Short mmCIF file of C-alpha atoms in Angstrom, two decimals:
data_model
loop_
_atom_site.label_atom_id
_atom_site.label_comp_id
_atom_site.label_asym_id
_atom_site.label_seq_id
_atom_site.Cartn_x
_atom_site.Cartn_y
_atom_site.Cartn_z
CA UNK A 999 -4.15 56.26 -7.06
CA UNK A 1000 -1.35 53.80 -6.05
CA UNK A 1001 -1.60 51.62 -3.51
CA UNK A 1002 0.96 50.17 -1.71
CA UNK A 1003 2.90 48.52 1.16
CA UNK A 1004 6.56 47.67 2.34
CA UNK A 1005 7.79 45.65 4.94
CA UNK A 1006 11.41 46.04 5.54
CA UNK A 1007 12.73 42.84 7.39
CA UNK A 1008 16.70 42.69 7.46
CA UNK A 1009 17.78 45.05 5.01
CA UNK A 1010 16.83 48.70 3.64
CA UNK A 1011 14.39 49.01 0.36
CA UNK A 1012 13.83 52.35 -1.68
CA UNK A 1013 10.59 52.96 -3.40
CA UNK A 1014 11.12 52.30 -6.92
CA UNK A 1015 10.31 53.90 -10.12
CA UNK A 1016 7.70 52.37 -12.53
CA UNK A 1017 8.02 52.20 -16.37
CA UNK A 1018 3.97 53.03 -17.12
CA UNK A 1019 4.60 56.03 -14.76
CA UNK A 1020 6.46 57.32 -17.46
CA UNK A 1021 8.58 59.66 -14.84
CA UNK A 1022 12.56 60.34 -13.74
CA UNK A 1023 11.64 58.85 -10.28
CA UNK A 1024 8.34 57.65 -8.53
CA UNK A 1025 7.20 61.39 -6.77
CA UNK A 1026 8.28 63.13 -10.04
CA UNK A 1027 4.84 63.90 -10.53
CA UNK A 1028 2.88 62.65 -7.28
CA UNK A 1029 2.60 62.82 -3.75
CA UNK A 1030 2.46 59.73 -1.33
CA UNK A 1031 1.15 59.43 2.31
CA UNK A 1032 2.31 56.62 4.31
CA UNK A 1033 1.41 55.47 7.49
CA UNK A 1034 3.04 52.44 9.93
CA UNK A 1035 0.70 49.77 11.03
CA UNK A 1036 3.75 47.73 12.95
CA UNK A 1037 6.82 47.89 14.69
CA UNK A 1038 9.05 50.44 15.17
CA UNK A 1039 10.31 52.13 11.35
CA UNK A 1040 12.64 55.05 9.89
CA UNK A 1041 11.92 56.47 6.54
CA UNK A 1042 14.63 58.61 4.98
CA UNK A 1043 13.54 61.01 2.20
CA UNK A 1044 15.81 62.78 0.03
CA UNK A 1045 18.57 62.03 3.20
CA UNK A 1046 16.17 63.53 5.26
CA UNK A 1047 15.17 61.08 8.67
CA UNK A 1048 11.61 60.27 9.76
CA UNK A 1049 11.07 57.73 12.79
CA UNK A 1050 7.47 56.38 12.75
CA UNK A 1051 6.21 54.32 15.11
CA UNK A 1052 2.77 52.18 14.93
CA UNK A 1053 0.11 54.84 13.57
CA UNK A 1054 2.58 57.40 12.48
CA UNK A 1055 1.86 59.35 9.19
CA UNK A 1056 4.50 60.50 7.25
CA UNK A 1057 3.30 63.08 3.78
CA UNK A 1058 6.37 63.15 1.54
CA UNK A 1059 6.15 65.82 -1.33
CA UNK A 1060 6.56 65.87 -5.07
CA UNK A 1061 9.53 66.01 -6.72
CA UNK A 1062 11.70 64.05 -4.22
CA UNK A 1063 13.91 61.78 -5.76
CA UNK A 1064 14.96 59.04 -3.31
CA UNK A 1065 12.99 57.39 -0.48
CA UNK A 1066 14.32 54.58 1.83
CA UNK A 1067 12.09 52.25 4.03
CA UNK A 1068 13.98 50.83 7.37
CA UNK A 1069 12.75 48.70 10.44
CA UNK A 1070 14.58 49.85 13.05
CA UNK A 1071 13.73 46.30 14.59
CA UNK A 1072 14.16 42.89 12.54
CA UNK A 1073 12.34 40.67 15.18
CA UNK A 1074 9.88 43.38 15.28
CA UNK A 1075 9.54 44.81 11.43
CA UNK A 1076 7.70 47.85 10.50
CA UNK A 1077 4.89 47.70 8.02
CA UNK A 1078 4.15 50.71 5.88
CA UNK A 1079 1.05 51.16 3.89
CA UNK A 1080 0.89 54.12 1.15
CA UNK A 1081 -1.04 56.20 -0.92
CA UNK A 1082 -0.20 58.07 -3.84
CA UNK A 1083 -1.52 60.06 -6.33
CA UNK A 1084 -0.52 62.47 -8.88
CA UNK A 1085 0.01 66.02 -7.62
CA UNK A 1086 0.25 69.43 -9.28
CA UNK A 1087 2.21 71.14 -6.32
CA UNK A 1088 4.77 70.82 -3.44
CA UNK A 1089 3.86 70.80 -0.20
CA UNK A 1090 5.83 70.17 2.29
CA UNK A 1091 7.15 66.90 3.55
CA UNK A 1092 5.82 66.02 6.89
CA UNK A 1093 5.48 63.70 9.66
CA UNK A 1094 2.71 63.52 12.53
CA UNK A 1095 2.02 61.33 15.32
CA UNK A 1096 -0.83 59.07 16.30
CA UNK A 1097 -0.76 61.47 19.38
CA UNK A 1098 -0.84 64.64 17.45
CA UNK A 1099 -3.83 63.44 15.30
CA UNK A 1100 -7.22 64.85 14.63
CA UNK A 1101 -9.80 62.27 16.44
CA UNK A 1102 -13.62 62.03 16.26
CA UNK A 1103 -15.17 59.34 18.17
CA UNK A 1104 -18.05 58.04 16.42
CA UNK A 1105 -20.77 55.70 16.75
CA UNK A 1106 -22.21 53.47 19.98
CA UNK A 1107 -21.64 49.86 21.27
CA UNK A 1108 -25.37 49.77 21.00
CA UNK A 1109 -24.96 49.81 17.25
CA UNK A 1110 -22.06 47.66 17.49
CA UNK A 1111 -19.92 51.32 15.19
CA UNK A 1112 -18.11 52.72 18.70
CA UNK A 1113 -15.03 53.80 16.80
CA UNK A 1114 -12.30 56.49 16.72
CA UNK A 1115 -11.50 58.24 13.96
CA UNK A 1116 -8.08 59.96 13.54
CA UNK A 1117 -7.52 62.14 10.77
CA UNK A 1118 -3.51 62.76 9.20
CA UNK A 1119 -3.65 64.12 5.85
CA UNK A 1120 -6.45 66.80 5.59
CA UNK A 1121 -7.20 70.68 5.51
CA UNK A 1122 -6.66 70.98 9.40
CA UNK A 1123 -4.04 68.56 9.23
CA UNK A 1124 -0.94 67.67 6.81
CA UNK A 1125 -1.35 69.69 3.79
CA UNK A 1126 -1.43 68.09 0.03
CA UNK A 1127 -2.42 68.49 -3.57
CA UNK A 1128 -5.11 65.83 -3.30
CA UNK A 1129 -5.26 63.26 -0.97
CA UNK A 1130 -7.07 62.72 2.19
CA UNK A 1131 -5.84 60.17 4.28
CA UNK A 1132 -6.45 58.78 7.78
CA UNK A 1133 -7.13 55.53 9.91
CA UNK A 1134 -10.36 54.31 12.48
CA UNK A 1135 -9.97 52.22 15.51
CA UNK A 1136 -13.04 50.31 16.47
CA UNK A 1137 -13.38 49.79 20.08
CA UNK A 1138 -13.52 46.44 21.95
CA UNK A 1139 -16.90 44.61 20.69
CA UNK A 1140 -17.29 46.60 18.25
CA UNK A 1141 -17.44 45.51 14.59
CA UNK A 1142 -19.35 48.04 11.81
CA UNK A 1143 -17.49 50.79 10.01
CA UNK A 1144 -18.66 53.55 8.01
CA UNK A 1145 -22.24 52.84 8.75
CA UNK A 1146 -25.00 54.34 7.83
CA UNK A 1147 -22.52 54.27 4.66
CA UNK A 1148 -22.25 56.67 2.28
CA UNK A 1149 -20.64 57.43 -1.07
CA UNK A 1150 -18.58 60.89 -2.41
CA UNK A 1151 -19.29 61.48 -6.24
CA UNK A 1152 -16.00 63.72 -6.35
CA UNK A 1153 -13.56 61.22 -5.13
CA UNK A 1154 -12.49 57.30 -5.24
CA UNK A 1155 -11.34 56.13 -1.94
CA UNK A 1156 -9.39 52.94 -0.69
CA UNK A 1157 -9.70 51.36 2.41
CA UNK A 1158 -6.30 49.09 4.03
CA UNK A 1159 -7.78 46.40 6.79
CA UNK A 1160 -5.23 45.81 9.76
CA UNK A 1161 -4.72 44.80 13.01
CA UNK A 1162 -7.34 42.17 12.15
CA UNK A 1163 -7.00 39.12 14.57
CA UNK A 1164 -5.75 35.77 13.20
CA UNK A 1165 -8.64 33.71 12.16
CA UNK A 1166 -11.09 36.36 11.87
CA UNK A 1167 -12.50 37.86 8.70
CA UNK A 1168 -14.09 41.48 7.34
CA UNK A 1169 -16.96 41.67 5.07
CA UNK A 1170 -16.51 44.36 3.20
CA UNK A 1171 -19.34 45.90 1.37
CA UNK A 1172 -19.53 47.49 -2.50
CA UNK A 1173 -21.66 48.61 -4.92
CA UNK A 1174 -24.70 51.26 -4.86
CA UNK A 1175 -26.82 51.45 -2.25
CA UNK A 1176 -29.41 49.29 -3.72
CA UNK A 1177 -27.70 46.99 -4.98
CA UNK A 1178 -24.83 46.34 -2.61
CA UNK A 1179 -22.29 43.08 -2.86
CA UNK A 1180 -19.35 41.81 0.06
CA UNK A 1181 -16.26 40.84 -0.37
CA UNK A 1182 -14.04 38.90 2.29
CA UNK A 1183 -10.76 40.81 3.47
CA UNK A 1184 -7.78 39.91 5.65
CA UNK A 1185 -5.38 41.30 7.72
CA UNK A 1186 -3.44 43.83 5.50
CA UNK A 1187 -5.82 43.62 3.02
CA UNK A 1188 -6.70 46.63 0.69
CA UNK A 1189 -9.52 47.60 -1.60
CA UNK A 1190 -10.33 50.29 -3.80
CA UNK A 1191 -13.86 52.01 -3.95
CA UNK A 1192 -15.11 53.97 -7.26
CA UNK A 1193 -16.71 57.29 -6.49
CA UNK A 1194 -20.61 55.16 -6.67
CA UNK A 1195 -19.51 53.05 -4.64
CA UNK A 1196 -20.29 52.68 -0.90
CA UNK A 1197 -17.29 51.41 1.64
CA UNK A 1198 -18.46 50.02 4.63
CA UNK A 1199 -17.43 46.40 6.39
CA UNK A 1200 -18.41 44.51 9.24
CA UNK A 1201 -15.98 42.23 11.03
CA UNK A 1202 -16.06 38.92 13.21
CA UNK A 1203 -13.87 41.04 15.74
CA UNK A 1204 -13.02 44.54 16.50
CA UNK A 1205 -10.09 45.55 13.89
CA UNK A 1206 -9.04 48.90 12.52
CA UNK A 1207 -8.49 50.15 8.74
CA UNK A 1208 -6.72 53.56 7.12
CA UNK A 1209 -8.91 54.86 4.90
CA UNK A 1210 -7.73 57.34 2.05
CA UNK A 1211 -9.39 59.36 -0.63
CA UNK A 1212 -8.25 61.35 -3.90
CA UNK A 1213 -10.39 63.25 -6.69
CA UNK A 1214 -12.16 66.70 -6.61
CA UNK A 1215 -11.62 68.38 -3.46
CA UNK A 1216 -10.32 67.99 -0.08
CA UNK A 1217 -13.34 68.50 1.93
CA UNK A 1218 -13.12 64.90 4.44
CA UNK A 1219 -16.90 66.22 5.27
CA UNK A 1220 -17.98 66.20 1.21
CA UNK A 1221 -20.24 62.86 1.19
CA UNK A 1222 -23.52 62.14 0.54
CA UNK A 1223 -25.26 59.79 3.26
CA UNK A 1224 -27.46 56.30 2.42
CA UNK A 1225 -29.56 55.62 5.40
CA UNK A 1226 -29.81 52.10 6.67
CA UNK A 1227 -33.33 51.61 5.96
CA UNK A 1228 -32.65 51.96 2.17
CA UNK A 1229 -29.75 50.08 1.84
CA UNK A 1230 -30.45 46.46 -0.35
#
């Protein structure tokens, strides 16, 4: 898994190619999923024109040579996070909305998890080789995700905290169940989980985070569930 973000200000940048990827081009090989978390943004692929706004997913297959990042805005730039991982087909390149979306609303303010899930990148959803890849809102007061937590033997996941508000911080929590540890995150923060890891945070405001997942299978539903009770 790669994880990335770009943040176009004044001028165009192209996603570039990596020596220890050994490749022609970046998506020789892979497949990347990118979604805005700011202003207004274009993304051309393979001369081919995608305009996301804020929560807009854009899948881009493998084997296309040349990808552009824009803001169509300077005052107001775009911010795009990605995922990639290695791929063994093509699928095709594809944007969809934050309107168009999947959503699950999850959760109650009496637990403090009220949150809306939206799913891009899935087996209902934007088709791929191996990633999973979508974002959760929590609601106004608000502050747990991913809780009870859980972990997914079959597949390492990363989680991208934004929309965090200035001053505030996420505690992010690791490890195995019984034996957990935090870690403190910021806005436009990312972190990568191992497969025996749980990935679950609590913040000192409402905030949202894209969460995205690559390994054995493609089933979002494929987890296996630590109740609160046992977690230490």
């Amino acid at each position: 898994m790669i994880v990335g973000m770009v943040n176009p200000v004044n001028q165009a940048l192209e996603l570039p190619n990596y020596p220890n990827l050994r490749a022609g081009y970046f998506l020789e090989r892979r497949e990347i999923g990118i979604i805005n978390v700011a202003g207004p943004g274009v993304i051309k692929a393979d001369g081919q024109v995608f305009e996301l706004n804020k929560l807009d997913c854009l899948y881009i297959s493998k084997g296309t040579q040349k990808v552009i990042f824009e803001s169509t805005v300077s005052a107001n730039p775009a911010v795009f996070y990605f995922l990639s991982s290695p791929a063994h087909a093509v699928y095709p390149t594809t944007l969809l909305t934050h309107a168009d979306a999947v959503k699950v609303e999850l959760g109650s303010s009496a637990t403090a998890n009220k949150r809306t899930i939206n799913k891009y990148i899935h087996l209902e959803g934007i088709r791929s080789c191996q990633l999973v890849m979508g974002l959760t809102i929590l609601h106004e007061g608000s502050v747990w995700n991913t809780m009870p937590a859980h972990v997914h033997d079959r597949r390492m996941e990363a989680y991208f905290y934004f929309d965090v508000p200035a001053g505030q911080k996420i505690f992010h929590y690791m490890g195995e169940g019984q034996e957990t540890r935090h870690i403190t995150m910021d806005n436009y923060d990312a972190v990568v989980s191992p497969p025996w890891s749980i990935h679950s945070g609590s913040g000192t405001a409402s905030y949202s985070f894209i969460w995205g997942m690559a390994g054995e299978n493609l089933d979002y539903t494929d987890m296996d569930a630590i109740a609160i009770a046992d977690l230490k």
